[in-house]
Every structure is written in structure tokens, then in C-alpha cells.
PDB file of C-alpha atoms in Angstrom:
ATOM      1  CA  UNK A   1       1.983 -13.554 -14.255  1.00  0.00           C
ATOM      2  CA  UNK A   2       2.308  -9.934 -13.232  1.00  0.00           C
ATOM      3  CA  UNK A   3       4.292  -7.470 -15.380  1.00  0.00           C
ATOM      4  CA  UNK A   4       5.729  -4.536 -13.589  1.00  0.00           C
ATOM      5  CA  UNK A   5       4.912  -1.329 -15.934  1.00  0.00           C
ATOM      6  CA  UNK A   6       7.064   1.672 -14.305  1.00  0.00           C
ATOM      7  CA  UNK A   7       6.676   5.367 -15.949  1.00  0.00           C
ATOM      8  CA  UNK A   8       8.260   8.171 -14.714  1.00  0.00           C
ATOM      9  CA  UNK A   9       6.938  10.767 -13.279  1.00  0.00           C
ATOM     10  CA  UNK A  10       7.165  13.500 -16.158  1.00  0.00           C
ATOM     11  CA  UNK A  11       5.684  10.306 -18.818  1.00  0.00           C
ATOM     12  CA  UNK A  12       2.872   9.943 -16.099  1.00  0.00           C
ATOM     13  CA  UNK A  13       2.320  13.908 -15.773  1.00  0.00           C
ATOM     14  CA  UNK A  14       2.213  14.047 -19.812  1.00  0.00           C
ATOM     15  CA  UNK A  15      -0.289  10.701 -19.573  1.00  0.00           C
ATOM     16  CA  UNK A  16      -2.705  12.902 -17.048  1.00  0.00           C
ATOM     17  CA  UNK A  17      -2.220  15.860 -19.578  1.00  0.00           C
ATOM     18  CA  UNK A  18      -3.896  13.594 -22.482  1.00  0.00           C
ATOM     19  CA  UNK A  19      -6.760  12.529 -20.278  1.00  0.00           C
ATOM     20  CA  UNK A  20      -5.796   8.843 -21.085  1.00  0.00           C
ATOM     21  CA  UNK A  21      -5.372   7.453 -17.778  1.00  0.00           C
ATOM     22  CA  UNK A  22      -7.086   8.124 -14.507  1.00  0.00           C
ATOM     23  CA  UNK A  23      -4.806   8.347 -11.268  1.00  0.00           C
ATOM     24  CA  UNK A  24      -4.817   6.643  -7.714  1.00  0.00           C
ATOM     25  CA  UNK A  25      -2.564   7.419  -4.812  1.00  0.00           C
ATOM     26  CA  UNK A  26      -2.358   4.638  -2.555  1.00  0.00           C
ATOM     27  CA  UNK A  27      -0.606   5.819   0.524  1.00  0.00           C
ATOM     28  CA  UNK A  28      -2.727   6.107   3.528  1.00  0.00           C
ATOM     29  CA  UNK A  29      -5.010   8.915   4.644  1.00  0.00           C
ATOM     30  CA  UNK A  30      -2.295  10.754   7.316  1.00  0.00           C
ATOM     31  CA  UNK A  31       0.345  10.338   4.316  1.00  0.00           C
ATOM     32  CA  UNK A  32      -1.336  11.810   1.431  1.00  0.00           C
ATOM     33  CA  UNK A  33      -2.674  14.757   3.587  1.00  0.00           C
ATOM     34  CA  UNK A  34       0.224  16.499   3.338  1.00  0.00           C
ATOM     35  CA  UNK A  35       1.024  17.024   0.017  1.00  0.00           C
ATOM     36  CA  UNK A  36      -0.711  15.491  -3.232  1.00  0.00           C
ATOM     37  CA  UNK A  37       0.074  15.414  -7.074  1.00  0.00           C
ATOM     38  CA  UNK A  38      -2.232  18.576  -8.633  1.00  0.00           C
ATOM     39  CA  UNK A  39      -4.162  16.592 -10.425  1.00  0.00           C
ATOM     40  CA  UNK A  40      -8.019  17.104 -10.547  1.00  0.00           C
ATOM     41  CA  UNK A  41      -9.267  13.626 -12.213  1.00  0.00           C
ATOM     42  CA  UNK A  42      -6.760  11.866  -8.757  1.00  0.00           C
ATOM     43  CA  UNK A  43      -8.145   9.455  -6.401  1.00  0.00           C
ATOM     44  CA  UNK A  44      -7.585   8.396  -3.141  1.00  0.00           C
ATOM     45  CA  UNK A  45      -7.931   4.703  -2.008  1.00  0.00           C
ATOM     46  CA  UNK A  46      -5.361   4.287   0.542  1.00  0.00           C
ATOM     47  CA  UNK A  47      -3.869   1.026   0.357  1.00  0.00           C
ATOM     48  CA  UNK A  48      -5.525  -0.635   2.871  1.00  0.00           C
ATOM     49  CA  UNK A  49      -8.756  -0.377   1.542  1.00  0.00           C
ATOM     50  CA  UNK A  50      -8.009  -1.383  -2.169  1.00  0.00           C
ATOM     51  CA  UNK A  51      -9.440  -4.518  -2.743  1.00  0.00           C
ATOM     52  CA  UNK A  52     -12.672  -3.434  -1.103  1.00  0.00           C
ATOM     53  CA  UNK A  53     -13.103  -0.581  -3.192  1.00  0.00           C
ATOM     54  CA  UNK A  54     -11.885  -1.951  -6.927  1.00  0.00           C
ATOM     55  CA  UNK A  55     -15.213  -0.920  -8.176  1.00  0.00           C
ATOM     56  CA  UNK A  56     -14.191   2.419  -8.141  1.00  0.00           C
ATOM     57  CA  UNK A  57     -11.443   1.951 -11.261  1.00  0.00           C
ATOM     58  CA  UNK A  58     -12.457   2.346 -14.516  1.00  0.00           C
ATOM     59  CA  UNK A  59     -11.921  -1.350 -16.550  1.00  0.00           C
ATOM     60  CA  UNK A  60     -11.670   0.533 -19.973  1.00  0.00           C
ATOM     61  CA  UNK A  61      -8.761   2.763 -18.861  1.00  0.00           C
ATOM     62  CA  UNK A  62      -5.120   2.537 -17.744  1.00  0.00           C
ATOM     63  CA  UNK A  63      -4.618   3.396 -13.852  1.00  0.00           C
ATOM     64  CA  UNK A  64      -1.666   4.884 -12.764  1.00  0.00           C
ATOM     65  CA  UNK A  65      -0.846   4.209  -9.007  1.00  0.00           C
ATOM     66  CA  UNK A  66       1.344   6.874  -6.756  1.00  0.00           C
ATOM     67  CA  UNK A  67       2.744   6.086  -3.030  1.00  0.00           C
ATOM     68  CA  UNK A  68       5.312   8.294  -1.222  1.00  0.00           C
ATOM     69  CA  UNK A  69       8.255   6.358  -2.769  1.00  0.00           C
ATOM     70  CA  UNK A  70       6.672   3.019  -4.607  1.00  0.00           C
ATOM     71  CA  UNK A  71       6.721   0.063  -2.446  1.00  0.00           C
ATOM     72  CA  UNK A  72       3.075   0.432  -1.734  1.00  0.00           C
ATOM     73  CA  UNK A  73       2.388   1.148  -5.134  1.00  0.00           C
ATOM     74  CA  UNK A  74       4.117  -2.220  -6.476  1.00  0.00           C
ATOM     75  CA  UNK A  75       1.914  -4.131  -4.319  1.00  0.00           C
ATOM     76  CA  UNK A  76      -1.252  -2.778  -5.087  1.00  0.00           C
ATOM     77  CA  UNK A  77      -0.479  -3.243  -9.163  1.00  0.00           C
ATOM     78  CA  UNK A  78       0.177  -6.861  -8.478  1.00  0.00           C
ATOM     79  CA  UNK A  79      -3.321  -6.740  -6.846  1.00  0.00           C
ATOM     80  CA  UNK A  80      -5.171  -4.937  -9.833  1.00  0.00           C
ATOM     81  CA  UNK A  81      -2.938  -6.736 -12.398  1.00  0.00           C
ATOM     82  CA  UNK A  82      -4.288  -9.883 -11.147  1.00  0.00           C
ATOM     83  CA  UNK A  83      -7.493  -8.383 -11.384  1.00  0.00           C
ATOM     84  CA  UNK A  84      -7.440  -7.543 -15.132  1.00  0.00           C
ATOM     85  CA  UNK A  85      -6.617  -4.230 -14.603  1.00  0.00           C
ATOM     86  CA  UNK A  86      -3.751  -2.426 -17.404  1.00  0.00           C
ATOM     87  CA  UNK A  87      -1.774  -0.647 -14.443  1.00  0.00           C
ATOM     88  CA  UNK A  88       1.320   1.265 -14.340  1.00  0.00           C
ATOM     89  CA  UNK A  89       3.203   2.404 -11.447  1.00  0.00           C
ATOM     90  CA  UNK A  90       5.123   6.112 -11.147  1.00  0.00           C
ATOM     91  CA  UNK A  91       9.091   4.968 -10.172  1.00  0.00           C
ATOM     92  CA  UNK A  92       9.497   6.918  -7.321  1.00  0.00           C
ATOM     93  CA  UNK A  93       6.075   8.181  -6.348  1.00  0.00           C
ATOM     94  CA  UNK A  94       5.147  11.382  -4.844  1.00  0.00           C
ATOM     95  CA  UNK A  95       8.813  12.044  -3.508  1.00  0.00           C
ATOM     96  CA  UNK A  96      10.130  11.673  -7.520  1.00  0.00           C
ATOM     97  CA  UNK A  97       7.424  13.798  -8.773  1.00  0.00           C
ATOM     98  CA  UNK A  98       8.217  16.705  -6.623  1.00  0.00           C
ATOM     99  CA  UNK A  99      11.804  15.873  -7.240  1.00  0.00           C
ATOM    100  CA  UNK A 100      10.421  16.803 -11.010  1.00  0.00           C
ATOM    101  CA  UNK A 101       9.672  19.909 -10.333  1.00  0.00           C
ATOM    102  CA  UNK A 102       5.714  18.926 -11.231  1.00  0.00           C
ATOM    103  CA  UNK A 103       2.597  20.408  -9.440  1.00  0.00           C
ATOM    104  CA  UNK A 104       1.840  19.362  -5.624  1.00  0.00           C
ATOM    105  CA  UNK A 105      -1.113  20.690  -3.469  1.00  0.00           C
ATOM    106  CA  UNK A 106      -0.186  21.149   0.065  1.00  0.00           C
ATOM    107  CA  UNK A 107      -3.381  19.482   2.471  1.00  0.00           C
TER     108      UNK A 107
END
């Protein structure tokens, strides 16, 4: 059964700050050129090439998953939940974390 693990975006920021999680944004590639969390450890697998490129996550730590506003996101932690993956999910995605104030790069 999936759990749905939501964080905010300043709890996420604060996770990133740690080093304890590693980040993924999930939009797709003409979304996240624009603008981007500033975050040097993040990832891009757009959604529609998750599954084929799971490989890429680390098993041993927690991903955190960003879309523009978190529909995307929501599906693609079902997918890695299912998987085995510990996943959590920023409520509101990119759009709440600039809301937040926290650091964007423009692409």
C-alpha cells in the first residue's frame, strides 16, 4: 500500500542542508528549464522517463521528488514506493518553494 509522505518545502530545503536525502525533479525537460531549486546534489529524470532510469536513485537514501505544483510528483512516489524506495514528496513543488522565498536558478 502506498503512503503519501508530503514535506514542505522549507523541511525539504533543511533535509538538502543535512545531506540526508538526494533530490529529483520530475517535471519534463521544457518545464524545468526555466527555473530549478539551487541545489547542487538535484537530479533531473523527467517524468516520463522514470521507470527506465530507477537505477539512478540511491536504495540507501530518502528521495525527495519536486514537479511544478505536485501532481506529477504524487505519481512518480507511488511508482518508487512500490519499488521499495523511502520517498517523500515537496507539497507544492517548485511553485511553493519559490513561494518560500528559497534559492532558484534561472535556465
Amino acid at each position: 500500500m502506498f503512503e503519501q509522505y508530503l514535506i514542505t518545502p522549507r523541511d525539504a530545503y533543511a533535509g538538502y542542508m543535512l545531506g540526508k536525502t538526494m533530490f529529483v525533479d520530475v517535471r519534463e525537460m521544457n518545464e524545468a528549464a526555466e527555473e530549478m531549486p539551487a541545489l547542487k546534489n538535484i537530479v533531473h529524470i523527467p517524468f516520463s522517463e522514470l521507470e527506465s532510469r530507477v537505477s539512478e536513485l540511491p536504495a540507501d537514501k530518502p528521495v525527495v521528488l519536486f514537479s511544478w505544483v505536485g501532481s506529477r510528483s504524487h505519481t512518480a512516489a507511488r511508482i518508487l514506493s512500490q519499488k521499495g524506495f523511502e520517498v517523500f514528496e515537496v507539497d507544492g513543488g517548485v511553485q511553493a518553494w519559490k513561494e518560500e522565498g528559497l534559492p532558484l536558478e534561472r535556465h
